[in-house]
mmCIF file of C-alpha atoms and ligand atoms in Angstrom:
data_model
loop_
_atom_site.group_PDB
_atom_site.id
_atom_site.type_symbol
_atom_site.label_atom_id
_atom_site.label_comp_id
_atom_site.label_asym_id
_atom_site.label_seq_id
_atom_site.Cartn_x
_atom_site.Cartn_y
_atom_site.Cartn_z
ATOM 1 C CA MET W 1 0.000 0.000 0.000
ATOM 2 C CA THR W 2 1.327 3.433 -0.929
ATOM 3 C CA ARG W 3 0.551 5.925 1.821
ATOM 4 C CA ILE W 4 -0.666 9.313 0.599
ATOM 5 C CA ALA W 5 -0.900 12.451 2.755
ATOM 6 C CA PHE W 6 -3.668 14.525 1.180
ATOM 7 C CA PHE W 7 -3.615 18.245 2.101
ATOM 8 C CA ASP W 8 -6.266 20.975 1.929
ATOM 9 C CA THR W 9 -9.007 18.339 1.694
ATOM 10 C CA LYS W 10 -12.512 19.460 0.842
ATOM 11 C CA PRO W 11 -15.583 17.179 0.881
ATOM 12 C CA TYR W 12 -15.795 17.234 -2.931
ATOM 13 C CA ASP W 13 -12.156 16.021 -3.247
ATOM 14 C CA LYS W 14 -12.774 13.126 -0.876
ATOM 15 C CA VAL W 15 -15.863 11.911 -2.780
ATOM 16 C CA TRP W 16 -13.926 11.333 -5.999
ATOM 17 C CA PHE W 17 -10.661 10.072 -4.519
ATOM 18 C CA ASP W 18 -12.556 7.624 -2.261
ATOM 19 C CA GLN W 19 -14.631 6.424 -5.198
ATOM 20 C CA LEU W 20 -11.616 5.718 -7.434
ATOM 21 C CA SER W 21 -8.927 4.732 -4.909
ATOM 22 C CA GLY W 22 -10.402 1.219 -4.542
ATOM 23 C CA ASP W 23 -8.853 0.358 -7.907
ATOM 24 C CA HIS W 24 -5.358 1.357 -6.700
ATOM 25 C CA THR W 25 -3.085 0.043 -3.948
ATOM 26 C CA VAL W 26 -3.131 3.262 -1.983
ATOM 27 C CA GLN W 27 -4.127 4.383 1.485
ATOM 28 C CA ILE W 28 -5.107 8.045 1.723
ATOM 29 C CA THR W 29 -5.006 10.124 4.900
ATOM 30 C CA TYR W 30 -6.972 13.327 4.450
ATOM 31 C CA PHE W 31 -5.761 16.485 6.205
ATOM 32 C CA GLU W 32 -7.900 19.621 6.122
ATOM 33 C CA SER W 33 -4.893 21.891 6.640
ATOM 34 C CA LYS W 34 -3.094 23.473 3.743
ATOM 35 C CA LEU W 35 0.453 22.294 3.122
ATOM 36 C CA ASN W 36 2.943 24.870 4.360
ATOM 37 C CA GLU W 37 5.909 25.228 6.708
ATOM 38 C CA ARG W 38 3.675 24.761 9.765
ATOM 39 C CA THR W 39 2.003 21.567 8.515
ATOM 40 C CA ALA W 40 4.657 19.754 6.437
ATOM 41 C CA ALA W 41 5.563 17.583 9.455
ATOM 42 C CA LEU W 42 2.154 15.868 9.161
ATOM 43 C CA ALA W 43 3.494 14.073 6.070
ATOM 44 C CA LYS W 44 6.297 12.297 7.968
ATOM 45 C CA GLY W 45 6.237 8.603 7.084
ATOM 46 C CA TYR W 46 4.235 9.066 3.873
ATOM 47 C CA GLU W 47 5.731 8.345 0.463
ATOM 48 C CA VAL W 48 3.380 10.590 -1.494
ATOM 49 C CA VAL W 49 1.882 14.009 -0.792
ATOM 50 C CA CYS W 50 -1.135 15.286 -2.707
ATOM 51 C CA ALA W 51 -1.443 19.088 -2.698
ATOM 52 C CA PHE W 52 -3.404 21.884 -4.351
ATOM 53 C CA VAL W 53 -3.188 25.432 -5.708
ATOM 54 C CA ASN W 54 -3.029 27.400 -2.469
ATOM 55 C CA ASP W 55 -0.539 25.186 -0.660
ATOM 56 C CA THR W 56 2.792 26.939 -0.107
ATOM 57 C CA ILE W 57 5.533 24.559 -1.177
ATOM 58 C CA THR W 58 8.753 26.380 -0.331
ATOM 59 C CA LYS W 59 12.270 24.996 0.031
ATOM 60 C CA ALA W 60 11.696 24.483 3.764
ATOM 61 C CA VAL W 61 8.542 22.475 3.017
ATOM 62 C CA ILE W 62 10.310 20.396 0.368
ATOM 63 C CA ASP W 63 13.208 19.649 2.741
ATOM 64 C CA GLU W 64 10.855 18.642 5.547
ATOM 65 C CA LEU W 65 8.826 16.390 3.232
ATOM 66 C CA TYR W 66 11.988 14.788 1.871
ATOM 67 C CA ASP W 67 13.448 14.187 5.326
ATOM 68 C CA GLY W 68 10.120 12.615 6.330
ATOM 69 C CA GLY W 69 10.279 10.120 3.443
ATOM 70 C CA VAL W 70 8.135 11.815 0.778
ATOM 71 C CA ARG W 71 9.379 11.088 -2.751
ATOM 72 C CA LEU W 72 6.418 12.193 -4.895
ATOM 73 C CA LEU W 73 4.425 15.412 -4.793
ATOM 74 C CA ALA W 74 1.204 14.900 -6.731
ATOM 75 C CA MET W 75 -0.395 18.254 -7.493
ATOM 76 C CA ARG W 76 -4.103 17.773 -8.172
ATOM 77 C CA CYS W 77 -4.193 20.910 -10.334
ATOM 78 C CA ALA W 78 -2.758 22.266 -13.581
ATOM 79 C CA GLY W 79 -0.911 25.396 -12.397
ATOM 80 C CA TYR W 80 2.286 24.934 -10.362
ATOM 81 C CA ASN W 81 3.510 28.419 -9.540
ATOM 82 C CA ASN W 82 3.333 27.651 -5.791
ATOM 83 C CA ILE W 83 6.265 25.185 -5.765
ATOM 84 C CA ASP W 84 10.007 25.784 -5.357
ATOM 85 C CA PHE W 85 11.120 23.470 -8.159
ATOM 86 C CA LYS W 86 14.789 24.101 -7.682
ATOM 87 C CA ALA W 87 14.545 22.837 -4.108
ATOM 88 C CA ALA W 88 12.641 19.726 -5.202
ATOM 89 C CA PHE W 89 14.965 18.726 -7.995
ATOM 90 C CA ALA W 90 16.811 15.436 -7.340
ATOM 91 C CA LYS W 91 14.752 14.934 -4.175
ATOM 92 C CA ILE W 92 11.035 14.832 -4.853
ATOM 93 C CA HIS W 93 9.340 14.126 -8.168
ATOM 94 C CA ILE W 94 6.425 16.397 -8.978
ATOM 95 C CA VAL W 95 3.422 15.515 -11.110
ATOM 96 C CA ARG W 96 0.378 17.572 -11.963
ATOM 97 C CA VAL W 97 -2.909 17.203 -13.806
ATOM 98 C CA PRO W 98 -2.313 19.247 -16.946
ATOM 99 C CA ALA W 99 -5.788 18.873 -18.423
ATOM 100 C CA TYR W 100 -8.733 17.773 -16.348
ATOM 101 C CA SER W 101 -11.408 19.792 -18.056
ATOM 102 C CA PRO W 102 -10.577 22.883 -20.061
ATOM 103 C CA TYR W 103 -14.349 23.108 -20.598
ATOM 104 C CA ALA W 104 -14.976 23.618 -16.872
ATOM 105 C CA VAL W 105 -12.731 26.694 -16.729
ATOM 106 C CA ALA W 106 -13.649 28.128 -20.139
ATOM 107 C CA GLU W 107 -17.378 27.737 -19.447
ATOM 108 C CA HIS W 108 -16.995 29.416 -16.052
ATOM 109 C CA ALA W 109 -15.169 32.300 -17.737
ATOM 110 C CA MET W 110 -18.127 32.712 -20.085
ATOM 111 C CA ALA W 111 -20.598 32.411 -17.183
ATOM 112 C CA LEU W 112 -18.760 35.239 -15.414
ATOM 113 C CA LEU W 113 -18.664 37.344 -18.564
ATOM 114 C CA LEU W 114 -22.395 36.909 -19.164
ATOM 115 C CA SER W 115 -23.150 37.744 -15.535
ATOM 116 C CA VAL W 116 -21.196 40.994 -15.440
ATOM 117 C CA VAL W 117 -22.397 42.102 -18.848
ATOM 118 C CA ARG W 118 -26.110 41.301 -18.232
ATOM 119 C CA GLN W 119 -25.925 41.875 -14.468
ATOM 120 C CA THR W 120 -27.655 38.632 -13.541
ATOM 121 C CA HIS W 121 -25.846 38.727 -10.188
ATOM 122 C CA HIS W 122 -27.930 41.829 -9.377
ATOM 123 C CA SER W 123 -31.154 40.455 -10.888
ATOM 124 C CA TYR W 124 -30.899 37.334 -8.715
ATOM 125 C CA VAL W 125 -30.720 39.381 -5.530
ATOM 126 C CA ARG W 126 -33.418 41.838 -6.653
ATOM 127 C CA THR W 127 -36.086 39.306 -7.553
ATOM 128 C CA ARG W 128 -35.518 37.375 -4.311
ATOM 129 C CA GLU W 129 -36.620 40.590 -2.596
ATOM 130 C CA PHE W 130 -39.550 41.007 -5.010
ATOM 131 C CA ASN W 131 -37.822 43.992 -6.601
ATOM 132 C CA PHE W 132 -38.745 43.634 -10.259
ATOM 133 C CA SER W 133 -37.316 46.961 -11.413
ATOM 134 C CA LEU W 134 -34.988 46.913 -14.424
ATOM 135 C CA ASN W 135 -33.378 50.256 -13.666
ATOM 136 C CA GLY W 136 -29.597 50.080 -13.783
ATOM 137 C CA LEU W 137 -29.521 46.660 -15.463
ATOM 138 C CA VAL W 138 -28.825 47.714 -19.056
ATOM 139 C CA GLY W 139 -26.190 45.440 -20.564
ATOM 140 C CA PHE W 140 -24.692 45.074 -24.036
ATOM 141 C CA ASP W 141 -24.691 42.397 -26.754
ATOM 142 C CA LEU W 142 -21.616 40.184 -26.904
ATOM 143 C CA HIS W 143 -22.317 39.587 -30.600
ATOM 144 C CA GLY W 144 -19.952 41.683 -32.711
ATOM 145 C CA LYS W 145 -17.745 42.738 -29.791
ATOM 146 C CA THR W 146 -13.978 42.126 -29.836
ATOM 147 C CA ILE W 147 -12.641 39.814 -27.177
ATOM 148 C CA GLY W 148 -8.909 39.580 -26.477
ATOM 149 C CA VAL W 149 -7.777 36.171 -25.285
ATOM 150 C CA VAL W 150 -4.391 36.085 -23.534
ATOM 151 C CA GLY W 151 -3.005 32.538 -23.742
ATOM 152 C CA THR W 152 -4.260 30.124 -26.389
ATOM 153 C CA GLY W 153 -3.513 26.827 -24.668
ATOM 154 C CA LYS W 154 -6.088 24.207 -23.740
ATOM 155 C CA ILE W 155 -8.469 26.525 -21.870
ATOM 156 C CA GLY W 156 -7.931 29.530 -24.132
ATOM 157 C CA LYS W 157 -8.810 27.432 -27.206
ATOM 158 C CA VAL W 158 -12.090 26.202 -25.722
ATOM 159 C CA PHE W 159 -12.930 29.734 -24.632
ATOM 160 C CA ILE W 160 -12.227 31.032 -28.150
ATOM 161 C CA ASP W 161 -14.645 28.445 -29.591
ATOM 162 C CA ILE W 162 -17.335 29.537 -27.147
ATOM 163 C CA CYS W 163 -16.778 33.205 -28.019
ATOM 164 C CA LYS W 164 -16.996 32.452 -31.736
ATOM 165 C CA GLY W 165 -20.334 30.761 -31.036
ATOM 166 C CA PHE W 166 -21.530 34.069 -29.617
ATOM 167 C CA GLY W 167 -20.525 35.853 -32.839
ATOM 168 C CA MET W 168 -17.636 37.717 -31.222
ATOM 169 C CA LYS W 169 -14.463 38.834 -33.014
ATOM 170 C CA VAL W 170 -11.507 37.150 -31.342
ATOM 171 C CA LEU W 171 -7.989 38.574 -30.991
ATOM 172 C CA ALA W 172 -5.313 36.527 -29.272
ATOM 173 C CA TYR W 173 -1.889 37.007 -27.739
ATOM 174 C CA ASP W 174 0.449 34.105 -26.940
ATOM 175 C CA PRO W 175 4.273 34.070 -27.179
ATOM 176 C CA TYR W 176 3.889 30.550 -28.641
ATOM 177 C CA PRO W 177 1.103 31.047 -31.226
ATOM 178 C CA ASP W 178 -0.619 27.902 -32.447
ATOM 179 C CA PRO W 179 -0.372 27.886 -36.278
ATOM 180 C CA ASN W 180 -3.356 25.514 -36.480
ATOM 181 C CA LEU W 181 -5.661 27.818 -34.544
ATOM 182 C CA SER W 182 -7.983 29.927 -36.622
ATOM 183 C CA VAL W 183 -7.620 33.194 -34.738
ATOM 184 C CA THR W 184 -5.996 36.586 -35.291
ATOM 185 C CA TYR W 185 -2.839 36.855 -33.197
ATOM 186 C CA CYS W 186 -1.473 40.279 -32.270
ATOM 187 C CA THR W 187 0.851 41.806 -29.698
ATOM 188 C CA PHE W 188 -0.333 42.124 -26.114
ATOM 189 C CA GLU W 189 -0.365 45.912 -26.487
ATOM 190 C CA GLU W 190 -2.526 45.703 -29.620
ATOM 191 C CA LEU W 191 -4.877 43.303 -27.857
ATOM 192 C CA CYS W 192 -5.218 45.800 -24.994
ATOM 193 C CA ARG W 193 -5.972 48.643 -27.412
ATOM 194 C CA GLN W 194 -8.551 46.829 -29.533
ATOM 195 C CA SER W 195 -10.504 44.601 -27.152
ATOM 196 C CA ASP W 196 -13.878 45.364 -25.603
ATOM 197 C CA ILE W 197 -13.348 42.402 -23.309
ATOM 198 C CA ILE W 198 -10.085 40.767 -22.180
ATOM 199 C CA SER W 199 -9.923 37.256 -20.769
ATOM 200 C CA LEU W 200 -6.752 35.792 -19.240
ATOM 201 C CA HIS W 201 -5.824 32.152 -19.930
ATOM 202 C CA CYS W 202 -2.035 32.135 -19.504
ATOM 203 C CA PRO W 203 0.011 30.696 -16.639
ATOM 204 C CA LEU W 204 1.541 32.798 -13.872
ATOM 205 C CA THR W 205 5.260 33.153 -14.597
ATOM 206 C CA GLU W 206 7.894 35.823 -14.065
ATOM 207 C CA GLN W 207 6.860 37.232 -17.454
ATOM 208 C CA THR W 208 3.124 37.312 -16.721
ATOM 209 C CA PHE W 209 3.268 38.568 -13.110
ATOM 210 C CA HIS W 210 1.117 41.742 -13.012
ATOM 211 C CA LEU W 211 0.566 41.586 -16.773
ATOM 212 C CA ILE W 212 -2.514 43.679 -16.104
ATOM 213 C CA ASN W 213 -1.075 46.768 -14.445
ATOM 214 C CA ARG W 214 -1.439 50.552 -14.657
ATOM 215 C CA THR W 215 0.434 50.679 -17.971
ATOM 216 C CA SER W 216 -1.590 47.972 -19.708
ATOM 217 C CA ILE W 217 -4.872 49.277 -18.268
ATOM 218 C CA ALA W 218 -4.041 52.727 -19.656
ATOM 219 C CA LEU W 219 -3.794 51.189 -23.157
ATOM 220 C CA MET W 220 -7.236 49.583 -22.905
ATOM 221 C CA LYS W 221 -10.511 50.903 -24.261
ATOM 222 C CA ASP W 222 -12.664 52.861 -21.856
ATOM 223 C CA GLN W 223 -15.215 50.564 -20.188
ATOM 224 C CA VAL W 224 -13.209 47.421 -21.012
ATOM 225 C CA VAL W 225 -14.424 44.241 -19.282
ATOM 226 C CA LEU W 226 -11.730 42.080 -17.666
ATOM 227 C CA ILE W 227 -12.134 38.369 -16.901
ATOM 228 C CA ASN W 228 -9.493 36.477 -14.912
ATOM 229 C CA THR W 229 -9.920 32.745 -14.365
ATOM 230 C CA SER W 230 -6.180 31.967 -14.505
ATOM 231 C CA ARG W 231 -4.073 33.159 -11.583
ATOM 232 C CA GLY W 232 -4.625 36.138 -9.302
ATOM 233 C CA ALA W 233 -1.162 37.645 -9.603
ATOM 234 C CA LEU W 234 -1.598 38.163 -13.349
ATOM 235 C CA VAL W 235 -3.498 41.272 -12.249
ATOM 236 C CA GLU W 236 -2.134 44.041 -10.032
ATOM 237 C CA SER W 237 -5.157 44.290 -7.758
ATOM 238 C CA GLN W 238 -4.689 47.903 -6.653
ATOM 239 C CA ALA W 239 -4.373 49.009 -10.297
ATOM 240 C CA LEU W 240 -7.566 47.094 -11.105
ATOM 241 C CA LEU W 241 -9.387 48.719 -8.195
ATOM 242 C CA ASP W 242 -8.215 52.168 -9.300
ATOM 243 C CA GLY W 243 -9.337 51.369 -12.859
ATOM 244 C CA ILE W 244 -12.778 50.423 -11.547
ATOM 245 C CA LYS W 245 -12.991 53.556 -9.367
ATOM 246 C CA SER W 246 -11.950 55.854 -12.228
ATOM 247 C CA LYS W 247 -14.534 54.091 -14.477
ATOM 248 C CA LYS W 248 -11.828 53.199 -17.013
ATOM 249 C CA ILE W 249 -12.741 49.550 -16.443
ATOM 250 C CA GLY W 250 -16.418 48.838 -17.105
ATOM 251 C CA ALA W 251 -16.579 45.559 -15.205
ATOM 252 C CA ALA W 252 -14.347 42.814 -13.875
ATOM 253 C CA ALA W 253 -14.982 39.185 -13.053
ATOM 254 C CA LEU W 254 -12.369 37.381 -11.025
ATOM 255 C CA ASP W 255 -12.236 33.709 -10.152
ATOM 256 C CA VAL W 256 -8.757 34.223 -8.739
ATOM 257 C CA TYR W 257 -7.129 36.919 -6.638
ATOM 258 C CA GLU W 258 -3.455 37.545 -5.982
ATOM 259 C CA GLU W 259 -3.768 37.248 -2.204
ATOM 260 C CA GLU W 260 -6.379 34.482 -2.307
ATOM 261 C CA ALA W 261 -4.353 31.810 -0.483
ATOM 262 C CA GLU W 262 -5.454 32.838 3.003
ATOM 263 C CA VAL W 263 -9.011 33.739 2.022
ATOM 264 C CA PHE W 264 -10.514 31.569 -0.707
ATOM 265 C CA TYR W 265 -12.052 28.127 -0.186
ATOM 266 C CA GLU W 266 -13.080 28.914 3.418
ATOM 267 C CA ASP W 267 -16.174 30.405 5.040
ATOM 268 C CA ARG W 268 -15.044 33.854 6.203
ATOM 269 C CA SER W 269 -18.575 35.228 6.634
ATOM 270 C CA THR W 270 -18.202 35.801 10.383
ATOM 271 C CA THR W 271 -14.714 37.322 10.332
ATOM 272 C CA ILE W 272 -13.387 40.713 9.252
ATOM 273 C CA LEU W 273 -11.175 40.401 6.208
ATOM 274 C CA ASP W 274 -7.939 42.327 6.549
ATOM 275 C CA ASP W 275 -7.527 42.760 2.796
ATOM 276 C CA ASP W 276 -8.963 46.199 1.997
ATOM 277 C CA VAL W 277 -8.400 45.849 -1.741
ATOM 278 C CA LEU W 278 -10.371 42.600 -1.926
ATOM 279 C CA MET W 279 -13.149 44.038 0.235
ATOM 280 C CA LEU W 280 -13.428 47.125 -1.955
ATOM 281 C CA LEU W 281 -13.367 45.058 -5.155
ATOM 282 C CA ILE W 282 -16.141 42.789 -3.837
ATOM 283 C CA SER W 283 -18.184 45.840 -2.812
ATOM 284 C CA MET W 284 -18.178 47.284 -6.357
ATOM 285 C CA PRO W 285 -21.438 46.699 -8.237
ATOM 286 C CA ASN W 286 -19.550 45.917 -11.455
ATOM 287 C CA VAL W 287 -17.131 43.399 -9.945
ATOM 288 C CA LEU W 288 -18.006 39.740 -9.562
ATOM 289 C CA VAL W 289 -15.709 37.506 -7.530
ATOM 290 C CA THR W 290 -15.922 33.725 -7.323
ATOM 291 C CA SER W 291 -13.689 31.715 -5.043
ATOM 292 C CA HIS W 292 -11.419 29.879 -7.527
ATOM 293 C CA GLN W 293 -14.269 27.609 -8.533
ATOM 294 C CA ALA W 294 -13.833 27.550 -12.306
ATOM 295 C CA PHE W 295 -12.481 23.981 -12.185
ATOM 296 C CA LEU W 296 -15.325 22.696 -10.005
ATOM 297 C CA THR W 297 -17.362 20.340 -12.175
ATOM 298 C CA LYS W 298 -18.064 16.637 -11.661
ATOM 299 C CA GLU W 299 -16.146 15.815 -14.825
ATOM 300 C CA ALA W 300 -13.080 17.781 -13.727
ATOM 301 C CA LEU W 301 -13.058 16.289 -10.218
ATOM 302 C CA HIS W 302 -13.341 12.777 -11.660
ATOM 303 C CA ASN W 303 -10.492 13.416 -14.103
ATOM 304 C CA ILE W 304 -8.313 14.993 -11.394
ATOM 305 C CA ALA W 305 -8.668 11.926 -9.148
ATOM 306 C CA GLN W 306 -8.169 9.502 -12.033
ATOM 307 C CA THR W 307 -5.038 11.208 -13.408
ATOM 308 C CA THR W 308 -3.491 11.744 -9.966
ATOM 309 C CA LEU W 309 -3.982 8.111 -8.936
ATOM 310 C CA GLY W 310 -2.640 7.000 -12.344
ATOM 311 C CA SER W 311 0.518 9.081 -11.844
ATOM 312 C CA ILE W 312 0.997 7.588 -8.377
ATOM 313 C CA ASP W 313 0.695 4.067 -9.881
ATOM 314 C CA SER W 314 3.366 4.941 -12.482
ATOM 315 C CA PHE W 315 5.632 6.319 -9.767
ATOM 316 C CA VAL W 316 5.299 3.250 -7.563
ATOM 317 C CA SER W 317 5.946 0.876 -10.465
ATOM 318 C CA GLY W 318 9.019 2.855 -11.573
ATOM 319 C CA GLN W 319 7.577 3.897 -14.929
ATOM 320 C CA VAL W 320 8.037 7.236 -16.648
ATOM 321 C CA MET W 321 5.346 9.565 -15.345
ATOM 322 C CA GLU W 322 3.591 11.220 -18.236
ATOM 323 C CA HIS W 323 2.647 14.274 -16.208
ATOM 324 C CA GLU W 324 5.882 14.853 -14.347
ATOM 325 C CA ILE W 325 7.043 18.451 -14.247
ATOM 326 C CA CYS W 326 10.769 18.735 -14.702
ATOM 327 C CA TYR W 327 12.159 22.097 -13.750
ATOM 328 C CA GLN W 328 15.616 21.586 -15.202
ATOM 329 C CA CYS W 329 15.064 21.996 -18.915
ATOM 330 C CA ASP W 330 12.977 24.726 -20.504
ATOM 331 C CA THR W 331 10.919 22.368 -22.656
ATOM 332 C CA CYS W 332 10.001 20.215 -19.680
ATOM 333 C CA LYS W 333 8.879 23.282 -17.766
ATOM 334 C CA LYS W 334 6.261 24.004 -20.393
ATOM 335 C CA VAL W 335 5.274 20.553 -21.547
ATOM 336 C CA ILE W 336 5.986 17.329 -19.713
ATOM 337 C CA GLY W 337 9.002 15.997 -17.889
ATOM 338 C CA GLN W 338 10.342 12.496 -17.487
ATOM 339 C CA ARG W 339 12.052 10.833 -14.564
ATOM 340 C CA CYS W 340 15.237 12.914 -14.741
ATOM 341 C CA PHE W 341 16.620 11.655 -11.409
HETATM 342 P P1 NAD M 1 -1.878 25.608 -21.185
HETATM 343 O O1 NAD M 1 -0.488 25.327 -20.735
HETATM 344 O O2 NAD M 1 -2.573 24.609 -22.054
HETATM 345 O O3 NAD M 1 -1.938 27.014 -21.939
HETATM 346 C C1 NAD M 1 -1.301 28.152 -21.462
HETATM 347 C C2 NAD M 1 -0.995 29.029 -22.659
HETATM 348 O O4 NAD M 1 -0.461 30.258 -22.165
HETATM 349 C C3 NAD M 1 0.048 28.412 -23.598
HETATM 350 O O5 NAD M 1 -0.411 28.444 -24.933
HETATM 351 C C4 NAD M 1 1.264 29.292 -23.405
HETATM 352 O O6 NAD M 1 2.039 29.414 -24.575
HETATM 353 C C5 NAD M 1 0.600 30.606 -23.036
HETATM 354 N N1 NAD M 1 1.517 31.552 -22.416
HETATM 355 C C6 NAD M 1 2.687 31.315 -21.772
HETATM 356 N N2 NAD M 1 3.263 32.472 -21.412
HETATM 357 C C7 NAD M 1 2.438 33.453 -21.849
HETATM 358 C C8 NAD M 1 2.508 34.871 -21.811
HETATM 359 N N3 NAD M 1 3.570 35.513 -21.283
HETATM 360 N N4 NAD M 1 1.484 35.567 -22.337
HETATM 361 C C9 NAD M 1 0.434 34.939 -22.921
HETATM 362 N N5 NAD M 1 0.330 33.613 -23.015
HETATM 363 C C10 NAD M 1 1.314 32.873 -22.477
HETATM 364 O O7 NAD M 1 -2.706 25.873 -19.853
HETATM 365 P P2 NAD M 1 -4.279 25.786 -19.652
HETATM 366 O O8 NAD M 1 -4.655 24.400 -19.270
HETATM 367 O O9 NAD M 1 -4.961 26.438 -20.788
HETATM 368 O O10 NAD M 1 -4.452 26.683 -18.339
HETATM 369 C C11 NAD M 1 -4.200 28.075 -18.351
HETATM 370 C C12 NAD M 1 -4.155 28.585 -16.928
HETATM 371 O O11 NAD M 1 -5.460 28.471 -16.346
HETATM 372 C C13 NAD M 1 -3.278 27.755 -15.981
HETATM 373 O O12 NAD M 1 -1.934 28.182 -16.034
HETATM 374 C C14 NAD M 1 -3.872 28.020 -14.629
HETATM 375 O O13 NAD M 1 -3.207 29.113 -14.043
HETATM 376 C C15 NAD M 1 -5.317 28.443 -14.947
HETATM 377 N N6 NAD M 1 -6.314 27.509 -14.388
HETATM 378 C C16 NAD M 1 -7.268 28.001 -13.564
HETATM 379 C C17 NAD M 1 -8.233 27.159 -13.036
HETATM 380 C C18 NAD M 1 -9.333 27.671 -12.137
HETATM 381 O O14 NAD M 1 -10.025 26.878 -11.496
HETATM 382 N N7 NAD M 1 -9.570 28.968 -12.070
HETATM 383 C C19 NAD M 1 -8.198 25.797 -13.353
HETATM 384 C C20 NAD M 1 -7.210 25.335 -14.218
HETATM 385 C C21 NAD M 1 -6.257 26.191 -14.741
#
């Protein structure tokens, strides 16, 4: 039996992992705590750790896991900006789930866009209070508008298809354009200038940190709509808030937030948040925030559990792990690694 320490467990994770783990020789211990320097000791004696997007996997965490016997870190997510790869190299193998459902995230991005443009988040609250007034709810047609898609990978491509279905003109920016994709690529600056709506579908890297900042916002059309379902730190939150307050930005929908790690996924309704920027953003009538839920569909959760358990099987049997992330070479960083140590 391979012993797995499972961090940041939520009821919906447990349902799928419990359902599928019977077909694998694994024993899972579920911890509710996030993985960080305070909790890494819980994994002592386990061979595998399963972690998620808001776990903080620093060098100190890696060293503690390694000293405790952990040899595989199985990330049950696609993004991996929260791991110190350099520290893990030659100690702990890292796998991820590169594609569990691009549809889940792309469809959530469109759901957010439709909500902020047609203000259904306000209508829902109004009609529950028997307020049937339409004042203040005027939206605009998506048909014919230009949407700028930043990042044309798996999720970006699905999102582009959805947008085309709505009759939108699509512009795209990606440093690695896909020659087989029927879309008009342009520079990021051009995308900012020409788009009525901008949706982010690129990873968080040194190059994309605060991609949306005062300078890029200044290039954008007045009343631009911004959708972020990728990673919070792609957007400089204070610049976004200022753009909303100055009415440069017409609306924003965020499934991710740069300081989300200590806030999202938990019920904070009876505590005072100490993040003024987040509180002000949430209080704006034209800002819609969801709590990093774009991935949360039955299909995605099933695929996450299946792929993660499959990677653990490959690790235990000494096979090449298809979804290993290898920090050492540039190609591996972007695509897939192999057992390099
Ligand atoms: P992917 O690797 O298939 O595609 C990412 C694309 O971004 C690639 O085409 C890449 O070339 C491009 N890219 C890289 N650097 C860029 C840059 N500087 N500017 C513009 N584009 C750049 O990844 P994916 O599966 O489409 O996922 C995209 C992102 O979505 C992930 O990195 C993750 O952060 C986020 N995500 C969010 C959720 C959620 O629940 N909100 C779930 C899954 C993934």
